[in-house]
Structure formats: C-alpha cells, structure tokens
XYZ file of C-alpha atoms in Angstrom:
182
model
C -93.370 211.972 -37.072
C -96.484 213.467 -35.248
C -98.577 211.351 -32.333
C -99.955 212.383 -29.223
C -96.738 212.143 -27.303
C -93.411 210.496 -27.370
C -91.400 207.562 -26.813
C -87.764 208.060 -25.360
C -84.875 205.457 -24.093
C -83.323 207.712 -21.690
C -80.853 206.623 -18.970
C -81.835 207.941 -15.495
C -80.458 209.962 -13.244
C -81.206 209.924 -10.058
C -78.907 212.275 -8.000
C -80.516 215.003 -10.019
C -84.206 214.111 -9.891
C -85.087 216.656 -7.213
C -83.757 219.668 -9.558
C -84.760 218.963 -12.955
C -88.499 217.715 -11.077
C -88.503 221.488 -9.656
C -87.699 222.957 -13.314
C -90.198 220.834 -14.773
C -92.901 221.653 -12.674
C -91.896 225.646 -13.226
C -91.939 224.892 -17.215
C -94.974 222.604 -17.204
C -96.212 220.959 -14.715
C -98.120 218.869 -17.346
C -95.354 216.992 -17.686
C -95.105 216.081 -14.391
C -95.366 212.532 -13.920
C -96.866 210.324 -10.362
C -95.262 207.086 -11.057
C -92.186 206.858 -8.559
C -89.994 204.437 -11.453
C -90.078 207.956 -14.023
C -87.113 209.919 -13.339
C -87.329 213.274 -14.563
C -83.859 213.834 -14.973
C -81.836 211.828 -17.880
C -79.795 211.762 -20.514
C -81.437 210.859 -23.694
C -79.922 207.741 -25.762
C -82.725 207.792 -28.224
C -85.468 209.878 -29.216
C -87.990 210.131 -30.127
C -88.324 206.124 -30.166
C -91.123 204.009 -31.813
C -94.074 205.212 -30.927
C -95.589 201.590 -30.709
C -92.961 199.284 -30.239
C -93.907 195.334 -30.315
C -91.811 192.388 -28.816
C -89.561 192.011 -30.922
C -88.736 195.727 -30.655
C -88.595 195.668 -27.105
C -86.446 192.216 -27.258
C -83.875 194.075 -29.399
C -83.816 197.125 -26.918
C -83.135 194.622 -24.416
C -79.927 192.809 -26.462
C -78.394 196.499 -27.292
C -79.241 197.236 -23.484
C -77.539 193.811 -22.204
C -74.403 195.031 -24.220
C -73.098 198.187 -22.533
C -72.076 197.689 -19.279
C -73.328 199.633 -16.191
C -71.089 202.764 -16.394
C -69.931 206.354 -14.055
C -69.984 209.283 -14.798
C -69.589 212.786 -13.693
C -72.281 215.706 -14.391
C -70.394 218.994 -13.404
C -69.979 221.193 -16.640
C -72.338 223.527 -18.067
C -73.366 224.228 -21.209
C -75.725 225.957 -23.657
C -77.069 224.875 -26.910
C -77.500 227.415 -29.518
C -81.394 226.676 -28.709
C -81.220 228.320 -25.174
C -81.452 224.799 -23.602
C -79.071 224.467 -20.243
C -77.231 220.938 -19.833
C -74.962 219.207 -18.035
C -72.497 217.461 -20.008
C -71.391 214.004 -18.801
C -68.098 213.139 -18.487
C -66.818 210.980 -20.039
C -69.669 210.532 -22.410
C -68.220 207.777 -24.479
C -70.187 205.137 -23.093
C -73.082 207.087 -23.902
C -72.369 207.975 -27.336
C -71.877 203.837 -27.686
C -75.066 203.288 -26.147
C -76.838 205.400 -28.676
C -74.464 204.323 -31.710
C -75.681 200.783 -30.961
C -79.239 202.233 -30.626
C -79.176 203.557 -34.072
C -77.506 200.509 -36.082
C -80.595 198.605 -34.089
C -82.932 200.984 -34.851
C -81.871 203.141 -37.798
C -85.599 204.143 -38.414
C -85.191 206.461 -35.456
C -82.475 208.875 -36.257
C -81.733 210.801 -32.846
C -84.150 213.534 -32.409
C -85.352 213.105 -35.651
C -82.242 213.619 -37.830
C -81.782 217.369 -36.790
C -78.599 217.128 -35.744
C -77.093 214.774 -38.340
C -74.840 211.655 -37.981
C -75.488 210.061 -35.024
C -71.373 211.216 -33.659
C -72.749 214.701 -34.028
C -75.442 214.179 -31.223
C -74.089 215.729 -27.657
C -75.522 213.169 -24.890
C -76.753 216.007 -22.474
C -78.800 216.267 -19.094
C -81.157 219.237 -19.628
C -81.634 221.590 -16.275
C -83.012 224.692 -17.930
C -83.539 227.114 -20.516
C -81.875 230.472 -20.903
C -84.192 233.565 -21.187
C -83.459 236.874 -20.754
C -87.359 237.980 -19.617
C -87.211 241.216 -17.186
C -86.862 240.182 -13.950
C -86.392 236.463 -14.211
C -83.258 236.133 -16.416
C -82.222 232.760 -16.653
C -78.360 232.089 -17.444
C -75.459 229.327 -17.209
C -74.399 231.162 -14.133
C -77.697 231.359 -12.703
C -78.433 227.815 -13.369
C -74.862 227.269 -11.625
C -76.262 229.057 -8.848
C -79.985 226.974 -8.718
C -78.037 223.633 -8.631
C -75.532 224.646 -5.788
C -74.125 221.460 -4.201
C -75.909 219.006 -6.444
C -72.856 219.503 -8.755
C -70.389 217.654 -9.271
C -72.934 214.779 -9.478
C -70.985 211.384 -9.374
C -73.429 208.641 -11.210
C -73.887 205.559 -12.032
C -75.565 204.208 -15.366
C -77.548 201.403 -14.786
C -80.792 201.183 -16.504
C -82.407 201.963 -20.138
C -85.844 203.067 -19.450
C -88.623 203.574 -22.431
C -89.798 206.447 -21.140
C -93.578 208.361 -22.901
C -94.015 211.888 -22.986
C -97.361 213.507 -23.092
C -98.975 215.914 -21.151
C -100.682 214.337 -17.996
C -99.866 210.546 -19.196
C -95.581 210.887 -18.720
C -94.515 207.304 -17.853
C -91.847 204.355 -17.544
C -93.183 201.898 -20.356
C -90.429 199.563 -19.938
C -86.795 199.343 -18.113
C -83.895 196.949 -19.033
C -80.476 197.040 -17.022
C -77.283 197.679 -18.434
C -74.948 194.971 -18.914
C -78.160 192.583 -18.369
C-alpha cells in the first residue's frame, strides 16, 4: 500500500503524551499534531487501516470497539525490537491482543503492520518511546530512555477509546473516535 499518509486504529495513552510528543518533536516535528484530541502516545490496534473507509467500515469499527470493555494496564517494562524501536510493553497485554484480533477478523484486508510480522498472534502490543542509536555523543539505549522517562513509569493506564488517526507530515489528526464497551 502506498499513499501520502496512513491511517491507524490506536488506543490513546494520555499519561505518556508529554514524553512521546517531545520525542516526536525531536525526531520529526512534521508529525506533531496541533489537534488537542490527537494523542501521539498510543498502542496501535491495527495499522495501516483502510486509506479511505466508508460509513459501513466506520460502523464496523464502532461495533468492534463496543465489543471490548475498557481495561486497565501498566506501562513499565522497556524492551527493544530488532529494528531498534524502544518501547514500553503493556501488562497485561491480553486485551490489546484481543482488540487487534477482532479488528483483523473484521478487516482481513488490513493485516497488522502490512503483514510484516506474520500471524496476528505474533504482533506485540507496544507504545513506542524512542529509537536506539549509537551516534557519537548522542547514543540512545534502553537505559538512557529509562532515565529520560523518569517517574512517568510505571504508568497506570486505562484504555477507554479507539481512535482512527491519520499520519502524514503536517497533517496528523484524529478522523474518528469510539468508546470501548460502547
């Protein structure tokens, strides 16, 4: 799939917004949104999503969101993917996995991450916080990221809604939002 931007179904995580917003500004300010409803700190439920969903598609997303009750989770454990993405792993992650499974069942034409990680069961729920780097004088590691996070973690969070966000330089925004549990 190739288009100027890409849509993502995501669960916003407001307690980590100041940190993720600052890291986004550091790496690529073109992806900062001025819209107050857009929460950069999120756990992806399904992305990329349909580039131009119609009313029927949006109604189906609403139905899936309503089928998953709001849930609590904690963000404390840092990990790094092989590509260097440093992330916080939600614990427990079962509700995120179930939300993704239900969305993929409803939209099989939208495999998570374009199918890059195989089966839906292999997708790891996470909140991206940084990118590892060995740049001289500016190394970024799990340890340096933990120090930057400071007392923001552990973060006790509650998933209460699902947003359809659009990511494109200078045009990031929330297109729609649905409460979990209806």
